[in-house]
Amino acid sequence: MASKFFLIAQREYLTRVRKKSFIILTLAVPLLLAAFGFIIAKVASSDNDTTDVVEVRDDSGLNVAGRLVSTPRVRFVPATGTLAEAKKGFQKAKHDGLLVLPTALDVEKPVGVQFFGKGNISLKKQLAVETALNKAFSDLKMQKSGLTQDQLDRLRSKVDLQTISLDETGKEADSNALATSGIAYALALAIYFFIFIYGVQIMRGVGEEKSSRIMEVMLSSVKPFDLMMGKIVGIAAVGLTQFLLWGVLSFGVSSVVLPLLMGKDKPKTEVAAAPTAPGAAAVADDEPRSAAATFDKGMDAQKQQQTAMTGRFKIFEVLGNLPLGSIMFGFIIYFLGGYLLYGALFGAVGAAVDDQTDTQQFMFPITMPLILSYIVGVSVILRNPDGPVAFWMSMFPLTSPIAMVIRLPFGVPMWQLALSIFLLILGFLGAVWVAARIYRVGILMYGKKVTYRELGKWMFYKG
């Protein structure tokens, strides 16, 4: 029995890995991913390099325009002429916006400020202008209370928060939420696509062999259960081989592409906007900035540049502090357990139907928990890996393969991990039992429209 099982698994494995499509796909995917990553990084970098130019007409008499600070995202320039002339000039110019500060503007409740744009204004542009306005009015409010500009500069603080992971033994290690979340997302995405891609291959393989009547010959010497399990394990081996090759090739490609992506950060300077339109208050700051405040701002800018340059490399240090052994162990367990569970169900669907178009009605209840676990995982569990939603979804066998691997990088108590694996094994055995009962009848059933009621009867047939 065991020898027949391994022969079937070997046949499924060798048949697929020898195909040209397998070789081409295995070699092409890492290159395509690297190319897409490089293109996306370049596009995002070029988008961040663009600066929106916003004209400012200040009739408030508060010199708000003189307090608007230009950033790499938005640069403020004065508008000339009357309001009507400023609008006409803006429409002719290649600028990105016109900001109008009306007369009698109240510092406490600044209402009536208008921002004109050509077409619909993007959210990025709106947020950049709102941020600059909020900072300017905050300065006005604090200065109204009697504070000098030097005092305002010294009141502003930016806390450099260092996150440290403390385990039960008291050992400390650097923590990085971005790196941890990235690993969790990547692991969940790998399992999600693996189950879908290779689960569908099982379903189609069973359906093709059923339609070609090969099964009638094979079942004369092999039991349906051994045949189904051999197919599942053989295709699983194909998937593991492909993922292993992808990992090795991706590491090699990333070692070449990564240095190209890690270019030097451009220094980011902030320049205050000049006073604007005629009639607007062209008054400088109420108090001159002190040399000490200017020196502090220069030191802060230098520190930000150093942090930006070393931030990427610190992520790799954080990865080394993660429990990579337990993460990889858990990933392999849920990788295989989830695939075997869903593979059995996909195989049962392939055996139950004659036409591939009829599989949709049976695939929906099978794939729904998988899709739900992925959506909830990246939107809820990733934000709160210790919450009740994360706990219960990591216990339910149909959702635990994705839910638990998202929780693994954040740390999971051993009793929860053991309980989840135990329930996953029970779920896999239950799915195999259900699939085998359907498989033994459906694999030789032709020309009959299958319903859920009919599947229920197959599960309890004797013999």
CSV table of C-alpha atoms in Angstrom, one decimal:
chain,number,residue,atom,x,y,z
A,1,MET,CA,0.0,0.0,0.0
A,2,ALA,CA,2.8,2.4,1.0
A,3,SER,CA,4.8,1.6,-2.2
A,4,LYS,CA,1.8,2.4,-4.4
A,5,PHE,CA,1.2,5.6,-2.5
A,6,PHE,CA,4.8,6.7,-3.1
A,7,LEU,CA,4.7,5.6,-6.7
A,8,ILE,CA,1.7,7.9,-7.3
A,9,ALA,CA,3.3,10.8,-5.5
A,10,GLN,CA,6.5,10.3,-7.5
A,11,ARG,CA,4.6,10.2,-10.7
A,12,GLU,CA,2.8,13.5,-9.9
A,13,TYR,CA,6.0,15.1,-8.9
A,14,LEU,CA,8.2,14.1,-11.9
A,15,THR,CA,5.4,14.7,-14.4
A,16,ARG,CA,5.1,18.4,-13.3
A,17,VAL,CA,8.8,19.3,-12.6
A,18,ARG,CA,9.8,18.1,-16.0
A,19,LYS,CA,7.5,20.4,-17.8
A,20,LYS,CA,9.0,23.4,-19.6
A,21,SER,CA,6.3,25.6,-18.0
A,22,PHE,CA,7.5,24.7,-14.5
A,23,ILE,CA,11.2,25.5,-15.4
A,24,ILE,CA,10.3,28.8,-17.1
A,25,LEU,CA,8.0,29.9,-14.3
A,26,THR,CA,10.5,29.0,-11.6
A,27,LEU,CA,13.2,31.0,-13.3
A,28,ALA,CA,11.0,33.9,-14.4
A,29,VAL,CA,9.1,34.7,-11.2
A,30,PRO,CA,12.1,36.0,-9.1
A,31,LEU,CA,13.3,38.1,-12.1
A,32,LEU,CA,9.8,39.5,-12.6
A,33,LEU,CA,9.3,40.3,-8.9
A,34,ALA,CA,12.7,42.0,-8.8
A,35,ALA,CA,11.9,44.0,-11.9
A,36,PHE,CA,8.4,45.0,-10.6
A,37,GLY,CA,9.9,45.9,-7.2
A,38,PHE,CA,12.6,48.1,-8.9
A,39,ILE,CA,10.0,49.8,-11.1
A,40,ILE,CA,7.7,50.5,-8.2
A,41,ALA,CA,10.5,51.8,-6.1
A,42,LYS,CA,11.7,54.1,-8.9
A,43,VAL,CA,8.1,55.3,-9.6
A,44,ALA,CA,7.5,56.0,-5.9
A,45,SER,CA,10.9,57.8,-5.6
A,46,SER,CA,10.2,60.0,-8.7
A,47,ASP,CA,6.8,60.8,-7.2
A,48,ASN,CA,8.3,61.9,-3.9
A,49,ASP,CA,10.8,64.1,-5.8
A,50,THR,CA,8.0,66.2,-7.3
A,51,THR,CA,7.2,69.4,-5.4
A,52,ASP,CA,3.8,71.1,-5.7
A,53,VAL,CA,4.0,74.9,-6.1
A,54,VAL,CA,1.2,76.7,-4.4
A,55,GLU,CA,0.5,80.4,-4.8
A,56,VAL,CA,-0.6,82.2,-1.6
A,57,ARG,CA,-2.7,85.4,-1.3
A,58,ASP,CA,-2.8,86.6,2.2
A,59,ASP,CA,-5.3,89.3,3.0
A,60,SER,CA,-5.7,88.2,6.7
A,61,GLY,CA,-3.3,90.8,8.1
A,62,LEU,CA,-1.7,88.1,10.3
A,63,ASN,CA,1.3,87.3,8.0
A,64,VAL,CA,0.2,83.7,7.8
A,65,ALA,CA,1.9,83.4,4.4
A,66,GLY,CA,5.2,84.4,6.0
A,67,ARG,CA,4.8,81.4,8.4
A,68,LEU,CA,4.0,78.8,5.8
A,69,VAL,CA,7.0,76.5,5.6
A,70,SER,CA,7.9,74.9,2.3
A,71,THR,CA,8.7,71.2,2.3
A,72,PRO,CA,9.9,68.7,-0.3
A,73,ARG,CA,6.2,68.1,-1.0
A,74,VAL,CA,4.9,71.6,-1.3
A,75,ARG,CA,6.5,75.0,-2.0
A,76,PHE,CA,4.6,78.3,-1.2
A,77,VAL,CA,5.1,81.3,-3.4
A,78,PRO,CA,3.4,84.7,-3.2
A,79,ALA,CA,0.5,85.6,-5.5
A,80,THR,CA,0.4,89.0,-7.1
A,81,GLY,CA,-2.4,91.5,-7.9
A,82,THR,CA,-6.0,91.4,-6.8
A,83,LEU,CA,-7.9,88.2,-6.0
A,84,ALA,CA,-9.4,88.1,-9.5
A,85,GLU,CA,-6.0,88.8,-11.1
A,86,ALA,CA,-4.4,86.1,-8.9
A,87,LYS,CA,-7.0,83.6,-10.1
A,88,LYS,CA,-6.4,84.4,-13.8
A,89,GLY,CA,-2.7,84.3,-13.3
A,90,PHE,CA,-3.0,80.9,-11.5
A,91,GLN,CA,-5.0,79.5,-14.4
A,92,LYS,CA,-2.3,80.6,-16.9
A,93,ALA,CA,0.7,79.5,-14.8
A,94,LYS,CA,1.9,75.9,-14.3
A,95,HIS,CA,1.4,76.1,-10.6
A,96,ASP,CA,-0.5,73.4,-8.7
A,97,GLY,CA,-2.7,75.4,-6.4
A,98,LEU,CA,-3.9,78.9,-5.1
A,99,LEU,CA,-4.3,79.4,-1.4
A,100,VAL,CA,-6.5,82.4,-0.4
A,101,LEU,CA,-6.5,83.7,3.2
A,102,PRO,CA,-9.5,86.1,3.6
A,103,THR,CA,-9.6,89.4,5.6
A,104,ALA,CA,-10.7,89.4,9.2
A,105,LEU,CA,-9.4,85.9,9.7
A,106,ASP,CA,-9.7,84.8,13.3
A,107,VAL,CA,-6.6,83.0,14.8
A,108,GLU,CA,-8.7,81.0,17.2
A,109,LYS,CA,-11.3,79.9,14.5
A,110,PRO,CA,-9.7,80.3,11.1
A,111,VAL,CA,-12.6,79.7,8.8
A,112,GLY,CA,-13.1,80.8,5.2
A,113,VAL,CA,-9.6,79.7,3.9
A,114,GLN,CA,-9.9,78.6,0.3
A,115,PHE,CA,-7.7,76.4,-1.8
A,116,PHE,CA,-8.1,76.4,-5.6
A,117,GLY,CA,-6.8,73.7,-7.8
A,118,LYS,CA,-6.9,72.8,-11.5
A,119,GLY,CA,-9.4,70.0,-11.6
A,120,ASN,CA,-10.0,67.8,-8.5
A,121,ILE,CA,-7.4,68.3,-5.8
A,122,SER,CA,-5.5,65.2,-4.8
A,123,LEU,CA,-5.5,64.1,-1.1
A,124,LYS,CA,-1.7,64.3,-1.0
A,125,LYS,CA,-1.8,68.0,-2.0
A,126,GLN,CA,-4.7,68.8,0.4
A,127,LEU,CA,-3.0,67.2,3.4
A,128,ALA,CA,0.3,68.9,2.7
A,129,VAL,CA,-1.3,72.4,2.6
A,130,GLU,CA,-3.5,71.6,5.7
A,131,THR,CA,-0.4,70.5,7.6
A,132,ALA,CA,1.4,73.7,6.8
A,133,LEU,CA,-1.6,75.9,7.7
A,134,ASN,CA,-2.1,74.0,11.0
A,135,LYS,CA,1.5,74.6,11.9
A,136,ALA,CA,1.3,78.3,11.0
A,137,PHE,CA,-1.8,78.9,13.0
A,138,SER,CA,-0.4,77.0,16.0
A,139,ASP,CA,2.6,79.3,15.9
A,140,LEU,CA,0.3,82.3,15.8
A,141,LYS,CA,-1.7,81.1,18.8
A,142,MET,CA,1.3,80.3,20.9
A,143,GLN,CA,2.9,83.6,20.0
A,144,LYS,CA,-0.3,85.4,20.9
A,145,SER,CA,0.1,84.1,24.4
A,146,GLY,CA,3.4,85.9,24.7
A,147,LEU,CA,6.0,83.4,23.6
A,148,THR,CA,8.9,84.4,21.5
A,149,GLN,CA,10.0,82.5,18.3
A,150,ASP,CA,13.0,81.2,20.2
A,151,GLN,CA,10.8,79.8,22.9
A,152,LEU,CA,8.5,78.3,20.3
A,153,ASP,CA,11.4,76.5,18.6
A,154,ARG,CA,12.6,75.1,21.9
A,155,LEU,CA,9.1,73.9,22.9
A,156,ARG,CA,8.9,71.6,19.9
A,157,SER,CA,10.2,68.2,20.6
A,158,LYS,CA,10.4,65.0,18.6
A,159,VAL,CA,10.8,61.8,20.7
A,160,ASP,CA,13.0,59.1,19.3
A,161,LEU,CA,11.1,56.1,20.6
A,162,GLN,CA,13.2,52.9,20.9
A,163,THR,CA,11.0,49.7,20.8
A,164,ILE,CA,12.4,46.7,22.8
A,165,SER,CA,11.0,43.2,22.9
A,166,LEU,CA,11.2,41.6,26.4
A,167,ASP,CA,10.6,37.9,26.6
A,168,GLU,CA,9.6,35.8,29.6
A,169,THR,CA,13.2,35.1,30.6
A,170,GLY,CA,14.0,38.8,30.7
A,171,LYS,CA,16.1,38.9,27.5
A,172,GLU,CA,15.9,42.2,25.6
A,173,ALA,CA,16.0,42.6,21.8
A,174,ASP,CA,15.4,45.4,19.4
A,175,SER,CA,11.9,45.4,17.9
A,176,ASN,CA,10.6,47.0,14.8
A,177,ALA,CA,6.9,46.9,14.0
A,178,LEU,CA,7.4,47.6,10.3
A,179,ALA,CA,9.8,44.6,9.8
A,180,THR,CA,7.7,42.3,12.0
A,181,SER,CA,4.5,43.2,10.1
A,182,GLY,CA,6.3,42.8,6.8
A,183,ILE,CA,7.3,39.3,7.6
A,184,ALA,CA,3.9,38.4,8.9
A,185,TYR,CA,2.3,39.8,5.7
A,186,ALA,CA,4.8,37.9,3.4
A,187,LEU,CA,4.2,34.6,5.2
A,188,ALA,CA,0.4,34.9,5.0
A,189,LEU,CA,0.6,35.9,1.3
A,190,ALA,CA,2.8,32.9,0.5
A,191,ILE,CA,0.4,30.4,2.2
A,192,TYR,CA,-2.6,32.1,0.6
A,193,PHE,CA,-1.3,31.8,-3.0
A,194,PHE,CA,0.3,28.4,-2.4
A,195,ILE,CA,-3.0,26.9,-1.3
A,196,PHE,CA,-5.0,28.5,-4.1
A,197,ILE,CA,-2.5,27.7,-6.9
A,198,TYR,CA,-1.7,24.1,-6.0
A,199,GLY,CA,-5.1,23.3,-4.6
A,200,VAL,CA,-6.6,24.2,-7.9
A,201,GLN,CA,-4.0,22.0,-9.6
A,202,ILE,CA,-5.2,19.1,-7.6
A,203,MET,CA,-8.8,19.7,-8.5
A,204,ARG,CA,-8.0,20.1,-12.2
A,205,GLY,CA,-5.7,17.0,-12.2
A,206,VAL,CA,-8.4,14.8,-10.7
A,207,GLY,CA,-11.0,16.2,-13.1
A,208,GLU,CA,-8.8,15.6,-16.2
A,209,GLU,CA,-8.0,12.1,-15.2
A,210,LYS,CA,-11.7,11.4,-14.4
A,211,SER,CA,-12.8,12.8,-17.8
A,212,SER,CA,-10.2,10.7,-19.7
A,213,ARG,CA,-11.2,7.5,-17.8
A,214,ILE,CA,-7.7,6.9,-16.7
A,215,MET,CA,-9.0,6.5,-13.2
A,216,GLU,CA,-10.9,3.3,-14.1
A,217,VAL,CA,-7.6,1.7,-15.0
A,218,MET,CA,-5.7,3.1,-11.9
A,219,LEU,CA,-8.4,2.1,-9.5
A,220,SER,CA,-8.2,-1.5,-10.5
A,221,SER,CA,-4.8,-1.7,-8.6
A,222,VAL,CA,-4.9,1.3,-6.2
A,223,LYS,CA,-7.4,2.3,-3.6
A,224,PRO,CA,-9.1,5.7,-4.0
A,225,PHE,CA,-7.7,6.9,-0.7
A,226,ASP,CA,-4.1,6.1,-1.7
A,227,LEU,CA,-4.6,7.6,-5.1
A,228,MET,CA,-5.9,10.9,-3.7
A,229,MET,CA,-3.2,11.2,-1.0
A,230,GLY,CA,-0.5,10.4,-3.5
A,231,LYS,CA,-1.7,13.2,-5.8
A,232,ILE,CA,-1.9,15.6,-2.9
A,233,VAL,CA,1.6,14.8,-1.6
A,234,GLY,CA,3.1,14.8,-5.0
A,235,ILE,CA,1.8,18.2,-5.9
A,236,ALA,CA,2.8,19.5,-2.5
A,237,ALA,CA,6.4,18.4,-3.2
A,238,VAL,CA,6.2,20.3,-6.5
A,239,GLY,CA,5.1,23.4,-4.7
A,240,LEU,CA,7.8,23.1,-2.0
A,241,THR,CA,10.5,22.6,-4.7
A,242,GLN,CA,9.3,25.6,-6.6
A,243,PHE,CA,9.1,27.8,-3.4
A,244,LEU,CA,12.6,26.6,-2.4
A,245,LEU,CA,14.0,27.6,-5.8
A,246,TRP,CA,12.2,30.9,-5.7
A,247,GLY,CA,13.7,31.6,-2.3
A,248,VAL,CA,17.3,30.9,-3.5
A,249,LEU,CA,16.9,32.8,-6.7
A,250,SER,CA,15.2,35.7,-5.0
A,251,PHE,CA,18.0,36.0,-2.5
A,252,GLY,CA,20.5,36.0,-5.4
A,253,VAL,CA,18.6,38.6,-7.4
A,254,SER,CA,17.9,40.8,-4.3
A,255,SER,CA,21.6,40.9,-3.5
A,256,VAL,CA,22.2,42.5,-6.9
A,257,VAL,CA,19.0,44.7,-7.1
A,258,LEU,CA,19.0,45.9,-3.4
A,259,PRO,CA,22.1,48.1,-3.7
A,260,LEU,CA,20.5,49.8,-6.7
A,261,LEU,CA,17.4,50.6,-4.7
A,262,MET,CA,19.3,52.0,-1.7
A,263,GLY,CA,20.3,55.3,-3.1
A,264,LYS,CA,21.4,58.2,-1.1
A,265,ASP,CA,18.6,60.2,0.5
A,266,LYS,CA,18.4,63.8,-0.6
A,267,PRO,CA,18.7,66.4,2.1
A,268,LYS,CA,15.4,67.9,2.9
A,269,THR,CA,15.4,71.5,3.8
A,270,GLU,CA,12.5,73.7,4.9
A,271,VAL,CA,12.2,77.3,3.6
A,272,ALA,CA,9.6,79.7,4.9
A,273,ALA,CA,7.4,81.3,2.2
A,274,ALA,CA,7.9,84.9,1.4
A,275,PRO,CA,5.2,87.5,2.2
A,276,THR,CA,2.6,87.5,-0.5
A,277,ALA,CA,0.1,89.7,-2.2
A,278,PRO,CA,0.0,93.5,-2.2
A,279,GLY,CA,-2.2,94.5,0.7
A,280,ALA,CA,-1.1,91.6,2.7
A,281,ALA,CA,0.9,92.1,5.9
A,282,ALA,CA,4.5,91.8,4.8
A,283,VAL,CA,5.8,91.7,8.4
A,284,ALA,CA,8.6,89.5,9.5
A,285,ASP,CA,8.4,87.2,12.6
A,286,ASP,CA,7.6,89.1,15.8
A,287,GLU,CA,10.9,87.9,17.3
A,288,PRO,CA,14.1,87.0,15.5
A,289,ARG,CA,15.2,83.4,15.6
A,290,SER,CA,18.2,83.0,17.9
A,291,ALA,CA,21.5,81.3,16.8
A,292,ALA,CA,20.9,78.5,19.3
A,293,ALA,CA,17.5,77.7,17.8
A,294,THR,CA,19.0,77.7,14.3
A,295,PHE,CA,21.8,75.4,15.5
A,296,ASP,CA,19.3,73.0,17.1
A,297,LYS,CA,17.3,72.8,13.9
A,298,GLY,CA,20.5,72.1,11.9
A,299,MET,CA,21.4,69.3,14.3
A,300,ASP,CA,17.9,67.9,14.1
A,301,ALA,CA,18.1,67.8,10.3
A,302,GLN,CA,21.4,66.1,10.4
A,303,LYS,CA,20.1,63.5,12.8
A,304,GLN,CA,17.1,62.9,10.5
A,305,GLN,CA,19.4,62.3,7.6
A,306,GLN,CA,21.5,59.9,9.6
A,307,THR,CA,18.4,58.0,10.8
A,308,ALA,CA,17.1,57.8,7.2
A,309,MET,CA,20.4,56.3,6.0
A,310,THR,CA,20.7,53.7,8.8
A,311,GLY,CA,17.0,52.9,9.1
A,312,ARG,CA,17.0,50.3,6.3
A,313,PHE,CA,20.0,48.5,7.7
A,314,LYS,CA,18.5,48.5,11.2
A,315,ILE,CA,15.6,46.4,9.8
A,316,PHE,CA,18.0,43.6,9.0
A,317,GLU,CA,19.3,43.8,12.6
A,318,VAL,CA,15.8,43.5,13.9
A,319,LEU,CA,15.2,40.4,11.6
A,320,GLY,CA,18.1,38.8,13.3
A,321,ASN,CA,16.5,39.4,16.7
A,322,LEU,CA,13.2,37.7,15.8
A,323,PRO,CA,12.6,34.0,16.7
A,324,LEU,CA,13.3,32.9,13.2
A,325,GLY,CA,13.5,29.2,14.2
A,326,SER,CA,10.0,29.1,15.7
A,327,ILE,CA,8.7,31.3,12.9
A,328,MET,CA,10.1,28.9,10.2
A,329,PHE,CA,8.9,25.8,12.1
A,330,GLY,CA,5.4,27.2,12.5
A,331,PHE,CA,5.4,28.4,8.9
A,332,ILE,CA,6.3,24.9,7.6
A,333,ILE,CA,3.7,23.3,9.8
A,334,TYR,CA,0.9,25.6,8.7
A,335,PHE,CA,2.2,25.7,5.1
A,336,LEU,CA,1.8,21.9,4.8
A,337,GLY,CA,-1.2,21.5,7.1
A,338,GLY,CA,-3.2,24.2,5.4
A,339,TYR,CA,-2.3,22.8,1.9
A,340,LEU,CA,-3.1,19.2,2.9
A,341,LEU,CA,-6.5,20.3,4.4
A,342,TYR,CA,-7.6,22.4,1.5
A,343,GLY,CA,-5.9,20.0,-1.1
A,344,ALA,CA,-8.2,17.2,0.1
A,345,LEU,CA,-11.2,19.4,-0.3
A,346,PHE,CA,-10.2,20.6,-3.7
A,347,GLY,CA,-9.5,17.0,-4.7
A,348,ALA,CA,-13.0,16.0,-3.6
A,349,VAL,CA,-14.5,18.7,-5.7
A,350,GLY,CA,-12.6,17.6,-8.7
A,351,ALA,CA,-13.8,14.0,-8.2
A,352,ALA,CA,-17.4,15.1,-7.7
A,353,VAL,CA,-18.0,17.0,-11.0
A,354,ASP,CA,-17.7,16.1,-14.6
A,355,ASP,CA,-17.4,19.6,-16.0
A,356,GLN,CA,-14.9,22.1,-14.7
A,357,THR,CA,-17.6,24.8,-15.0
A,358,ASP,CA,-19.6,23.1,-12.3
A,359,THR,CA,-16.8,23.5,-9.7
A,360,GLN,CA,-17.7,27.0,-8.9
A,361,GLN,CA,-20.7,26.1,-6.7
A,362,PHE,CA,-18.5,23.8,-4.6
A,363,MET,CA,-15.4,26.0,-4.5
A,364,PHE,CA,-17.2,28.9,-2.9
A,365,PRO,CA,-17.8,27.4,0.6
A,366,ILE,CA,-14.2,25.9,0.5
A,367,THR,CA,-12.4,29.1,-0.5
A,368,MET,CA,-14.5,31.5,1.6
A,369,PRO,CA,-12.8,30.8,4.9
A,370,LEU,CA,-9.4,31.1,3.2
A,371,ILE,CA,-10.3,34.5,1.6
A,372,LEU,CA,-11.9,35.7,4.8
A,373,SER,CA,-8.8,34.7,6.9
A,374,TYR,CA,-6.6,36.7,4.5
A,375,ILE,CA,-8.7,39.8,4.5
A,376,VAL,CA,-9.3,39.8,8.3
A,377,GLY,CA,-5.7,38.9,8.8
A,378,VAL,CA,-4.1,41.8,7.1
A,379,SER,CA,-6.8,44.3,8.3
A,380,VAL,CA,-7.4,43.2,11.9
A,381,ILE,CA,-4.9,40.5,13.1
A,382,LEU,CA,-1.9,42.4,11.8
A,383,ARG,CA,-2.9,45.4,13.9
A,384,ASN,CA,-3.9,43.4,17.0
A,385,PRO,CA,-2.2,40.0,17.0
A,386,ASP,CA,-3.2,39.2,20.6
A,387,GLY,CA,-6.9,40.2,20.3
A,388,PRO,CA,-9.9,37.8,20.5
A,389,VAL,CA,-10.4,37.8,16.7
A,390,ALA,CA,-6.8,36.7,16.2
A,391,PHE,CA,-7.0,34.0,18.8
A,392,TRP,CA,-10.2,32.3,17.6
A,393,MET,CA,-9.3,32.5,13.9
A,394,SER,CA,-5.9,31.0,14.7
A,395,MET,CA,-7.7,28.1,16.4
A,396,PHE,CA,-10.2,27.3,13.7
A,397,PRO,CA,-8.5,24.8,11.2
A,398,LEU,CA,-9.9,26.4,8.0
A,399,THR,CA,-8.5,29.9,9.0
A,400,SER,CA,-5.5,29.0,11.3
A,401,PRO,CA,-3.0,28.5,8.4
A,402,ILE,CA,-3.1,32.2,7.6
A,403,ALA,CA,-4.2,33.7,10.9
A,404,MET,CA,-1.5,31.9,13.0
A,405,VAL,CA,1.4,32.7,10.6
A,406,ILE,CA,0.5,36.4,10.9
A,407,ARG,CA,0.8,36.1,14.7
A,408,LEU,CA,4.0,34.1,14.8
A,409,PRO,CA,6.5,37.0,14.2
A,410,PHE,CA,4.8,38.9,17.1
A,411,GLY,CA,5.2,36.0,19.5
A,412,VAL,CA,2.6,33.4,20.4
A,413,PRO,CA,2.3,31.5,23.7
A,414,MET,CA,3.3,27.8,23.3
A,415,TRP,CA,0.0,26.5,24.6
A,416,GLN,CA,-1.9,28.4,21.9
A,417,LEU,CA,0.5,27.2,19.2
A,418,ALA,CA,0.3,23.6,20.4
A,419,LEU,CA,-3.5,23.8,20.6
A,420,SER,CA,-3.8,25.3,17.1
A,421,ILE,CA,-1.6,22.7,15.5
A,422,PHE,CA,-3.5,19.9,17.3
A,423,LEU,CA,-6.8,21.3,15.9
A,424,LEU,CA,-5.3,21.7,12.5
A,425,ILE,CA,-4.3,18.1,12.5
A,426,LEU,CA,-7.8,17.1,13.5
A,427,GLY,CA,-9.2,19.3,10.8
A,428,PHE,CA,-6.9,17.7,8.2
A,429,LEU,CA,-8.0,14.2,9.3
A,430,GLY,CA,-11.6,15.2,9.1
A,431,ALA,CA,-11.2,16.8,5.7
A,432,VAL,CA,-9.4,13.7,4.4
A,433,TRP,CA,-12.2,11.5,5.7
A,434,VAL,CA,-14.9,13.6,4.1
A,435,ALA,CA,-12.9,13.9,0.9
A,436,ALA,CA,-12.2,10.2,0.7
A,437,ARG,CA,-15.9,9.3,1.1
A,438,ILE,CA,-16.8,11.7,-1.7
A,439,TYR,CA,-13.8,10.7,-3.8
A,440,ARG,CA,-14.5,6.9,-3.8
A,441,VAL,CA,-18.0,7.4,-5.2
A,442,GLY,CA,-17.5,10.6,-7.3
A,443,ILE,CA,-14.4,9.4,-9.2
A,444,LEU,CA,-16.5,6.8,-11.1
A,445,MET,CA,-19.7,8.8,-11.3
A,446,TYR,CA,-20.3,10.2,-14.8
A,447,GLY,CA,-23.2,12.1,-16.5
A,448,LYS,CA,-25.0,13.1,-13.3
A,449,LYS,CA,-25.6,16.6,-12.0
A,450,VAL,CA,-24.2,16.7,-8.5
A,451,THR,CA,-25.8,18.6,-5.6
A,452,TYR,CA,-24.9,19.2,-2.0
A,453,ARG,CA,-27.6,16.7,-1.0
A,454,GLU,CA,-26.1,14.1,-3.3
A,455,LEU,CA,-22.6,14.7,-1.8
A,456,GLY,CA,-24.2,14.1,1.6
A,457,LYS,CA,-25.4,10.7,0.5
A,458,TRP,CA,-22.0,9.8,-0.9
A,459,MET,CA,-20.4,10.3,2.5
A,460,PHE,CA,-22.5,7.6,4.1
A,461,TYR,CA,-22.5,5.0,1.3
A,462,LYS,CA,-21.2,1.6,2.5
A,463,GLY,CA,-18.7,-0.5,0.7
